Short mmCIF file of C-alpha atoms in Angstrom, two decimals:
data_model
loop_
_atom_site.label_atom_id
_atom_site.label_comp_id
_atom_site.label_asym_id
_atom_site.label_seq_id
_atom_site.Cartn_x
_atom_site.Cartn_y
_atom_site.Cartn_z
CA MET A 607 -91.60 71.12 9.44
CA ASN A 608 -94.32 69.87 11.79
CA LYS A 609 -93.52 68.14 15.09
CA LYS A 610 -94.23 64.67 13.72
CA SER A 611 -91.92 65.19 10.75
CA ALA A 612 -89.22 66.61 12.95
CA ARG A 613 -89.39 63.63 15.30
CA SER A 614 -89.27 61.23 12.37
CA GLY A 615 -86.26 63.05 10.99
CA THR A 616 -84.50 62.82 14.34
CA ALA A 617 -85.25 59.12 14.57
CA LEU A 618 -83.90 58.52 11.06
CA ALA A 619 -80.73 60.43 11.87
CA LEU A 620 -80.20 58.45 15.07
CA ILE A 621 -80.78 55.12 13.34
CA THR A 622 -78.42 56.13 10.53
CA LEU A 623 -75.74 56.93 13.09
CA GLN A 624 -76.31 53.59 14.82
CA ILE A 625 -75.94 51.68 11.54
CA ALA A 626 -72.75 53.55 10.79
CA ALA A 627 -71.41 52.81 14.27
CA THR A 628 -72.24 49.12 14.37
CA GLY A 629 -72.36 47.93 10.80
CA ALA A 630 -75.86 46.64 11.50
CA CYS A 631 -76.67 45.83 7.85
CA SER A 632 -75.34 42.32 7.39
CA GLY A 633 -74.06 41.58 3.93
CA ASP A 634 -73.19 45.22 3.20
CA GLU A 635 -69.43 45.12 2.73
CA SER A 636 -69.24 48.91 2.52
CA VAL A 637 -70.21 49.22 6.19
CA GLN A 638 -67.71 47.77 8.63
CA PRO A 639 -68.75 46.84 12.19
CA ALA A 640 -67.10 48.79 14.98
CA ILE A 641 -65.18 45.79 16.35
CA PRO A 642 -61.56 46.18 17.48
CA PRO A 643 -59.19 44.52 15.01
CA ASP A 644 -57.21 42.82 17.77
CA PRO A 645 -58.59 40.06 20.00
CA PRO A 646 -60.05 41.37 23.26
CA SER A 647 -57.97 41.15 26.40
CA GLU A 648 -58.98 38.82 29.23
CA GLU A 649 -60.60 41.77 30.98
CA ASP A 650 -62.83 42.57 27.99
CA ALA A 651 -66.10 41.00 26.94
CA PRO A 652 -65.79 38.14 24.41
CA TYR A 653 -67.65 40.30 21.88
CA GLY A 654 -68.34 43.96 21.23
CA VAL A 655 -71.15 45.83 23.01
CA GLN A 656 -74.30 45.99 20.89
CA ILE A 657 -76.97 48.36 22.18
CA GLY A 658 -79.52 48.00 19.35
CA PRO A 659 -82.23 50.54 18.47
CA ARG A 660 -84.13 50.94 21.75
CA PRO A 661 -81.94 53.60 23.40
CA TYR A 662 -82.24 55.66 20.21
CA TYR A 663 -86.02 55.33 20.30
CA LEU A 664 -86.08 56.56 23.90
CA VAL A 665 -83.81 59.51 23.21
CA GLU A 666 -85.86 60.51 20.17
CA ASP A 667 -89.03 60.37 22.30
CA MET A 668 -87.66 62.77 24.94
CA ASP A 669 -88.93 66.32 25.31
CA GLU A 670 -86.62 68.85 23.71
CA GLY A 671 -83.88 70.14 25.98
CA GLU A 672 -80.25 70.01 27.03
CA LEU A 673 -80.36 66.40 28.24
CA LYS A 674 -81.79 65.20 24.95
CA GLU A 675 -79.08 67.08 23.04
CA GLN A 676 -76.39 65.52 25.24
CA LEU A 677 -77.71 62.03 24.64
CA MET A 678 -78.16 62.56 20.91
CA ALA A 679 -74.53 63.64 20.68
CA CYS A 680 -73.48 60.17 21.86
CA ALA A 681 -75.23 58.32 19.06
CA GLU A 682 -72.05 57.24 17.28
CA GLY A 683 -70.55 55.67 20.40
CA PRO A 684 -68.30 53.83 20.88
CA PHE A 685 -70.04 51.90 23.63
CA GLU A 686 -68.30 49.82 26.27
CA ARG A 687 -69.38 47.51 29.04
CA THR A 688 -70.07 49.32 32.31
CA ASP A 689 -70.74 48.25 35.90
CA PHE A 690 -73.34 51.02 36.08
CA SER A 691 -75.54 48.82 33.89
CA ILE A 692 -76.89 45.78 35.77
CA GLY A 693 -78.80 43.05 33.95
CA HIS A 694 -82.00 42.43 35.93
CA ARG A 695 -82.63 38.69 35.61
CA GLY A 696 -80.59 39.09 32.43
CA ALA A 697 -82.43 41.05 29.73
CA CYS A 698 -85.95 39.97 30.59
CA MET A 699 -87.89 42.56 28.61
CA GLN A 700 -87.41 40.27 25.60
CA PHE A 701 -85.84 37.02 26.83
CA PRO A 702 -87.16 34.56 29.44
CA GLU A 703 -85.70 35.65 32.76
CA HIS A 704 -82.84 33.76 34.40
CA THR A 705 -82.00 31.78 31.29
CA ARG A 706 -78.71 31.44 29.47
CA GLU A 707 -80.17 33.39 26.55
CA SER A 708 -81.28 36.27 28.77
CA TYR A 709 -77.90 36.46 30.49
CA GLU A 710 -75.98 36.43 27.22
CA ALA A 711 -78.20 39.19 25.84
CA ALA A 712 -77.53 41.35 28.92
CA ALA A 713 -73.78 40.93 28.49
CA ARG A 714 -74.01 41.82 24.80
CA MET A 715 -75.85 45.00 25.78
CA GLY A 716 -72.95 46.11 27.93
CA ALA A 717 -74.15 45.12 31.39
CA GLY A 718 -71.08 44.88 33.59
CA ILE A 719 -72.98 43.05 36.33
CA VAL A 720 -75.65 40.38 35.85
CA GLU A 721 -78.10 38.93 38.36
CA CYS A 722 -78.89 35.33 39.27
CA ASP A 723 -81.69 35.12 41.83
CA VAL A 724 -80.91 32.06 43.92
CA THR A 725 -83.28 29.46 45.31
CA PHE A 726 -83.04 25.70 45.92
CA THR A 727 -84.51 22.46 44.60
CA ARG A 728 -85.89 19.53 46.56
CA ASP A 729 -82.39 18.06 46.74
CA ARG A 730 -80.97 21.40 47.97
CA GLN A 731 -79.22 22.38 44.77
CA LEU A 732 -79.02 26.11 44.06
CA VAL A 733 -80.67 27.32 40.85
CA CYS A 734 -81.44 30.66 39.20
CA ARG A 735 -85.12 31.56 39.68
CA HIS A 736 -86.74 34.81 40.77
CA ALA A 737 -88.76 33.00 43.43
CA GLN A 738 -88.79 29.54 44.88
CA CYS A 739 -92.38 29.04 43.73
CA ASP A 740 -92.60 30.65 40.29
CA LEU A 741 -92.11 27.66 37.99
CA HIS A 742 -95.79 27.77 36.97
CA THR A 743 -95.34 31.27 35.51
CA THR A 744 -91.71 31.20 34.33
CA THR A 745 -91.36 27.69 32.89
CA ASN A 746 -93.34 25.08 30.98
CA ILE A 747 -93.71 22.76 33.99
CA LEU A 748 -97.51 22.66 33.70
CA ALA A 749 -97.18 21.31 30.16
CA ILE A 750 -95.16 18.29 31.39
CA PRO A 751 -97.71 16.05 33.14
CA GLU A 752 -95.24 14.00 35.19
CA LEU A 753 -93.65 17.16 36.61
CA ALA A 754 -96.90 19.12 36.92
CA ALA A 755 -98.13 16.30 39.14
CA LYS A 756 -95.40 17.19 41.64
CA CYS A 757 -96.43 20.85 41.99
CA SER A 758 -97.46 22.08 45.43
CA GLU A 759 -100.80 23.14 43.96
CA PRO A 760 -102.03 21.71 40.65
CA PHE A 761 -103.51 23.88 37.93
CA VAL A 762 -107.08 24.92 38.66
CA PRO A 763 -109.03 26.65 35.86
CA ALA A 764 -110.84 29.92 36.40
CA ASP A 765 -114.42 29.70 37.61
CA PRO A 766 -116.31 32.77 36.35
CA GLU A 767 -119.46 31.89 38.27
CA ALA A 768 -117.61 31.64 41.58
CA GLY A 769 -115.35 34.57 40.67
CA THR A 770 -112.16 32.63 41.31
CA PRO A 771 -109.11 33.04 39.06
CA ALA A 772 -107.07 30.27 37.49
CA SER A 773 -104.22 29.20 39.75
CA ALA A 774 -101.26 26.89 40.26
CA LYS A 775 -98.16 26.77 42.46
CA CYS A 776 -95.03 25.00 41.34
CA CYS A 777 -91.83 25.36 43.34
CA ALA A 778 -88.21 24.55 42.68
CA SER A 779 -88.37 22.68 45.98
CA ASP A 780 -91.09 20.44 44.53
CA ILE A 781 -88.64 18.80 42.14
CA THR A 782 -85.05 17.59 41.98
CA LEU A 783 -82.29 19.31 40.06
CA ALA A 784 -82.45 16.61 37.38
CA GLU A 785 -86.15 17.35 36.94
CA PHE A 786 -85.55 21.10 37.00
CA LYS A 787 -83.13 20.75 34.11
CA GLN A 788 -85.91 19.23 31.97
CA LEU A 789 -87.80 22.53 31.99
CA CYS A 790 -87.83 25.35 29.44
CA GLY A 791 -87.89 28.97 30.54
CA LYS A 792 -90.76 31.14 29.28
CA MET A 793 -91.75 34.77 29.74
CA ASP A 794 -93.05 35.34 33.27
CA ALA A 795 -96.83 35.54 33.02
CA ALA A 796 -100.10 33.78 33.82
CA ASN A 797 -103.66 34.29 32.60
CA PRO A 798 -106.06 34.46 35.57
CA ASP A 799 -109.03 33.89 33.25
CA ALA A 800 -107.63 30.67 31.77
CA ALA A 801 -109.78 27.61 31.37
CA THR A 802 -106.86 25.43 30.25
CA VAL A 803 -103.15 25.07 30.95
CA GLU A 804 -102.42 26.34 27.44
CA GLU A 805 -104.42 29.52 28.06
CA TYR A 806 -102.81 29.96 31.47
CA MET A 807 -99.30 29.84 30.02
CA ALA A 808 -99.98 31.99 26.93
CA SER A 809 -100.28 35.41 28.57
CA THR A 810 -97.11 37.40 27.90
CA PRO A 811 -97.69 41.18 28.34
CA GLY A 812 -97.90 43.14 25.11
CA PHE A 813 -94.73 45.13 25.74
CA ARG A 814 -92.69 41.93 25.93
CA THR A 815 -92.41 39.18 23.32
CA ASP A 816 -92.43 35.41 22.92
CA LEU A 817 -90.20 35.61 19.87
CA TYR A 818 -87.19 34.35 21.86
CA ALA A 819 -89.12 32.23 24.35
CA THR A 820 -89.26 28.93 22.50
CA CYS A 821 -87.24 27.10 25.19
CA GLY A 822 -85.10 29.22 27.47
CA THR A 823 -82.16 27.31 29.00
CA LEU A 824 -82.43 27.08 32.79
CA LEU A 825 -79.22 27.19 34.83
CA THR A 826 -77.96 26.20 38.22
CA HIS A 827 -76.30 28.91 40.28
CA ALA A 828 -72.93 27.24 39.68
CA GLU A 829 -73.58 27.21 35.94
CA SER A 830 -74.39 30.92 36.07
CA ILE A 831 -71.04 31.56 37.75
CA GLU A 832 -69.27 29.69 34.96
CA LEU A 833 -71.25 31.53 32.28
CA PHE A 834 -70.76 35.00 33.77
CA SER A 835 -67.05 34.33 34.11
CA SER A 836 -66.85 33.41 30.43
CA LEU A 837 -68.80 36.56 29.52
CA GLY A 838 -66.49 38.77 31.56
CA VAL A 839 -69.23 40.21 33.79
CA LYS A 840 -69.51 40.55 37.55
CA PHE A 841 -72.03 38.77 39.76
CA THR A 842 -74.99 39.93 41.80
CA PRO A 843 -76.74 36.87 43.24
CA GLU A 844 -79.87 37.47 45.28
CA LEU A 845 -80.68 34.98 48.02
CA LYS A 846 -84.43 34.57 47.66
CA ALA A 847 -86.68 34.14 50.67
CA PRO A 848 -87.60 30.46 51.07
CA GLU A 849 -91.26 29.63 50.52
CA VAL A 850 -90.92 26.39 52.44
CA GLU A 851 -90.61 26.06 56.18
CA MET A 852 -87.08 26.52 57.44
CA PRO A 853 -85.15 24.61 58.63
CA TYR A 854 -85.97 22.72 55.44
CA GLU A 855 -86.52 19.04 56.17
CA GLY A 856 -85.49 19.77 59.74
CA ASP A 857 -81.79 20.48 59.25
CA TYR A 858 -81.24 22.98 56.41
CA GLU A 859 -81.06 26.33 58.18
CA GLN A 860 -81.29 29.79 56.62
CA GLN A 861 -77.61 30.33 57.40
CA ASP A 862 -76.73 27.07 55.65
CA TYR A 863 -78.54 28.38 52.59
CA ALA A 864 -76.77 31.76 52.78
CA GLN A 865 -73.40 30.08 53.22
CA GLN A 866 -73.99 27.62 50.38
CA MET A 867 -74.46 30.49 47.95
CA ILE A 868 -71.14 32.07 48.94
CA ASP A 869 -69.38 28.70 48.93
CA GLU A 870 -70.15 28.25 45.25
CA TYR A 871 -68.21 31.43 44.44
CA LYS A 872 -65.32 30.29 46.60
CA ALA A 873 -65.30 26.87 44.92
CA ALA A 874 -65.14 28.58 41.52
CA GLY A 875 -62.24 30.80 42.63
CA ILE A 876 -64.17 34.04 42.11
CA ASP A 877 -62.71 37.26 43.50
CA PRO A 878 -65.08 38.47 46.26
CA LYS A 879 -64.74 42.02 44.91
CA SER A 880 -66.61 40.86 41.80
CA VAL A 881 -69.59 39.59 43.79
CA PHE A 882 -72.44 41.76 45.07
CA ALA A 883 -74.51 39.35 47.18
CA GLN A 884 -78.04 40.64 47.77
CA SER A 885 -80.96 39.93 50.05
CA PHE A 886 -84.19 41.55 51.21
CA SER A 887 -83.37 40.05 54.60
CA LEU A 888 -81.06 42.20 56.68
CA ASP A 889 -80.15 39.10 58.67
CA ASP A 890 -78.66 37.52 55.52
CA VAL A 891 -76.60 40.62 54.82
CA LEU A 892 -75.35 40.78 58.40
CA TYR A 893 -74.49 37.07 58.27
CA TRP A 894 -72.25 37.67 55.24
CA ILE A 895 -70.67 40.71 56.90
CA ASP A 896 -69.85 38.67 60.01
CA GLU A 897 -69.03 35.25 58.56
CA GLU A 898 -67.76 36.06 55.07
CA PRO A 899 -66.38 39.59 55.42
CA GLU A 900 -64.68 39.62 52.02
CA PHE A 901 -68.06 39.04 50.39
CA GLY A 902 -70.00 40.96 53.02
CA ALA A 903 -67.97 44.10 52.34
CA GLN A 904 -70.16 44.82 49.32
CA ALA A 905 -73.29 42.88 50.20
CA VAL A 906 -76.44 44.71 49.12
CA TYR A 907 -79.44 45.25 51.39
CA LEU A 908 -82.53 45.26 49.16
CA ASP A 909 -84.85 47.63 50.95
CA SER A 910 -88.54 46.87 50.52
CA ARG A 911 -89.56 48.75 53.66
CA VAL A 912 -90.33 51.71 51.43
CA ASP A 913 -93.49 50.01 50.15
CA THR A 914 -95.43 51.48 53.08
CA ALA A 915 -95.43 55.04 54.42
CA GLU A 916 -94.45 53.84 57.89
CA GLY A 917 -91.69 51.63 56.51
CA TYR A 918 -90.34 54.48 54.40
CA GLU A 919 -90.04 56.72 57.44
CA THR A 920 -88.36 53.92 59.39
CA ALA A 921 -85.89 53.44 56.55
CA VAL A 922 -85.06 57.15 56.36
CA SER A 923 -84.50 57.46 60.10
CA GLY A 924 -82.53 54.23 60.31
CA MET A 925 -79.76 54.84 57.77
CA GLN A 926 -77.09 55.55 60.35
CA SER A 927 -78.01 52.31 62.15
CA LEU A 928 -77.53 50.31 58.94
CA ALA A 929 -74.13 51.88 58.42
CA ALA A 930 -73.15 51.17 62.02
CA GLN A 931 -73.90 47.47 61.46
CA GLY A 932 -71.51 47.35 58.54
CA VAL A 933 -73.96 47.67 55.65
CA LYS A 934 -72.38 49.64 52.83
CA ILE A 935 -74.90 49.40 49.98
CA VAL A 936 -78.67 49.83 50.02
CA ALA A 937 -80.93 49.11 47.07
CA PRO A 938 -84.52 50.40 47.15
CA PRO A 939 -86.88 50.55 44.15
CA THR A 940 -86.50 53.64 41.96
CA PHE A 941 -89.56 55.48 43.28
CA ALA A 942 -88.09 55.63 46.80
CA LEU A 943 -85.15 57.70 45.60
CA VAL A 944 -87.04 60.50 43.86
CA THR A 945 -89.83 62.97 44.41
CA LEU A 946 -91.21 66.10 42.75
CA ASP A 947 -90.20 69.59 43.84
CA GLY A 948 -92.45 72.66 43.84
CA ASN A 949 -91.85 73.12 40.12
CA GLY A 950 -92.81 69.57 39.25
CA GLN A 951 -89.23 68.51 38.56
CA ILE A 952 -87.82 65.14 39.60
CA VAL A 953 -85.36 65.54 42.50
CA PRO A 954 -83.74 63.29 45.15
CA SER A 955 -86.00 62.11 47.96
CA GLU A 956 -85.49 62.14 51.72
CA TYR A 957 -84.45 58.49 51.47
CA ALA A 958 -81.71 59.32 48.96
CA GLU A 959 -80.44 62.21 51.05
CA ALA A 960 -80.45 60.13 54.25
CA ALA A 961 -78.55 57.28 52.60
CA ARG A 962 -75.90 59.65 51.32
CA ALA A 963 -75.62 61.38 54.69
CA ALA A 964 -74.97 57.98 56.28
CA GLY A 965 -72.20 57.27 53.77
CA LEU A 966 -74.11 54.46 52.08
CA ASP A 967 -73.81 53.63 48.40
CA ILE A 968 -77.04 53.16 46.46
CA ILE A 969 -78.10 50.74 43.75
CA THR A 970 -81.67 50.81 42.43
CA TRP A 971 -84.22 48.68 40.57
CA THR A 972 -85.83 48.36 38.03
CA LEU A 973 -85.71 50.46 34.89
CA GLU A 974 -87.75 49.38 31.84
CA ARG A 975 -90.08 47.14 33.77
CA SER A 976 -93.12 49.40 33.56
CA GLY A 977 -94.25 49.05 29.96
CA PRO A 978 -95.12 52.19 27.96
CA LEU A 979 -94.75 55.18 30.28
CA ALA A 980 -97.48 57.18 28.57
CA ILE A 981 -99.96 54.71 30.07
CA GLY A 982 -100.54 55.13 33.78
CA GLY A 983 -97.51 57.23 34.59
CA GLY A 984 -95.14 54.29 34.87
CA GLY A 985 -96.86 52.34 37.63
CA TYR A 986 -94.99 51.03 40.68
CA TYR A 987 -91.48 52.17 39.80
CA TYR A 988 -92.51 55.77 39.07
CA GLN A 989 -95.26 56.19 41.66
CA SER A 990 -93.57 59.06 43.50
CA VAL A 991 -93.20 61.11 40.30
CA ALA A 992 -96.13 59.84 38.22
CA ASP A 993 -97.43 63.36 37.53
CA ARG A 994 -94.19 64.10 35.64
CA ILE A 995 -94.16 60.94 33.51
CA ASP A 996 -95.96 61.02 30.15
CA ASN A 997 -93.75 59.47 27.46
CA ASP A 998 -91.21 56.70 26.98
CA GLY A 999 -88.40 59.25 26.77
CA ASP A 1000 -88.93 60.02 30.45
CA THR A 1001 -87.05 56.76 31.10
CA MET A 1002 -83.91 58.76 30.32
CA VAL A 1003 -85.00 61.66 32.53
CA MET A 1004 -85.46 59.32 35.49
CA LEU A 1005 -82.14 57.66 34.78
CA ASP A 1006 -80.37 61.04 34.62
CA VAL A 1007 -81.74 62.13 38.01
CA LEU A 1008 -80.78 58.79 39.57
CA ALA A 1009 -77.26 59.05 38.19
CA ARG A 1010 -76.39 62.72 38.54
CA ASP A 1011 -78.55 63.97 41.39
CA VAL A 1012 -79.11 60.91 43.57
CA GLY A 1013 -75.67 59.51 42.75
CA VAL A 1014 -76.52 55.81 42.44
CA ARG A 1015 -73.62 53.49 41.62
CA GLY A 1016 -75.69 51.18 39.43
CA VAL A 1017 -79.13 50.64 37.94
CA PHE A 1018 -80.88 47.34 37.32
CA SER A 1019 -82.71 47.24 34.01
CA ASP A 1020 -84.82 44.71 32.12
CA TRP A 1021 -83.15 46.04 28.94
CA PRO A 1022 -79.57 46.87 29.96
CA ALA A 1023 -78.67 48.57 26.66
CA THR A 1024 -80.58 51.67 27.77
CA VAL A 1025 -78.46 52.11 30.90
CA THR A 1026 -75.31 51.22 28.94
CA TYR A 1027 -76.05 53.97 26.41
CA TYR A 1028 -76.62 56.56 29.13
CA ALA A 1029 -73.58 55.53 31.18
CA ASN A 1030 -71.27 55.73 28.18
CA CYS A 1031 -72.65 59.12 27.20
CA MET A 1032 -72.06 60.50 30.67
CA GLY A 1033 -68.70 58.83 31.22
CA LEU A 1034 -69.85 56.69 34.15
#
C-alpha cells in the first residue's frame, strides 16, 4: 500500500469511528448517538460534546509516531467538556467572532471556558468585541448608511495610483448600545484593494468560511454572562485597551471601566472562581488584585512584551517580580513558550521555564489561527519553531509540547474541538 492509500485508509477508519461514536448520520436508526439517557446535571453542558471531523483530519495528517498512535486510540471517545479548551472569541475559525452563534459552537465543541473581549459603546455600555474600533471589519456597519455615517473614519476606496489602501474606522464608542444591537456580525476581514464597500467587506480568508456568517448575533457583556451561564461554561473576559482618550468624556476613568466589567459578574451572582479576567495592561490586573481580590486571584496577565527581543528578555527576567505583585497566571502567545533544541525538536523556551520557576501558571493563545501550516511554517504563532512545522498535523505536536512539556493549564483555540479532543485523550 502506498503512502497516499495508507493515509486515506487511516482517515476512513477515523471517520468511521467518529460516526459510530456520535451517530453522525441523521436518519439512520441503526446508529444511536452517544448521548447519556438521563438528563444532564446542573454542572453538565445542556447538550453532549460534539467535536466533528477536524481533530480526526489533524491526527491523520500527523507524521507517524507514538503521539499519533496515542491520539488515534482516542477516536471513539467519549468526549467531555474541559477547562483546558478555551474558546477564543468563541469558535471563530468558522463563525463570526464574539457572536451568540460562535459562543454556542465553542460550548458544543467542549470548551470549558469561553472568551468575551470587552469594550464600551458611546453610552458606556459593555459589549463583546475584539477591539473598540473593529466594527468596520467584524460587522456590517458600513452597509447601513445611517450608522456608517457615525464612524470615526468613513470608508475610503483604494487608490492604486496613489498606492493607498481602502480604509475605514468604526468604533463601538461611535454608536449607542441600541445602534450596536442593529448590527450583524461577520467574519473579521477587510479587502485593502476594495473600490466599494461591498468589495471591502467581502474578503474572508480562504481557510475560514462565510457559510455561517449571514447575520451573527452581537451581544452585550451582560448577555454573554447570561449565555455562558446557560451553556455551563466558565468566563474569560478580556478588558480591551480603549481607543478613545481616557478619561472618556472627562469622567470615565480606566479603573471605572475595569470595575464595571467585574461589577457585571457580581450583579449576575457569578462565582469569582469561574471568572478569569484578562488584560494586556498589568495595571488592570493589579487593580483587580487590589480592589477585587476574589476576582484578581485568577486574573490573567496577557503578555505581549514577547513581540520584541528586548521585551522577551525583560519578561523572562521579570517573572519573580510579577509573582511578587500577586500575579498568578501569565498568558503569552504560543511561540513565546517553545523553541527548537539541537535536534530540531520543539521544547519549552526560557520564558516557559522562568514562569514555572516563579510559580506562575500559564495559559496560551491561539491555536488554529494560522491557516494551513504547510504554508509559511505557521506564521506568527509558530515563529520560534517554524523550521519544524510543515503539515496541519503539527498542530497536535505543538499542542502536546504545550501541554506535557511546558505544562500550560489551558489553550485558546479558534476551533476548540481540537483542544477538546487532545485534552480528553490525555486525561487533562
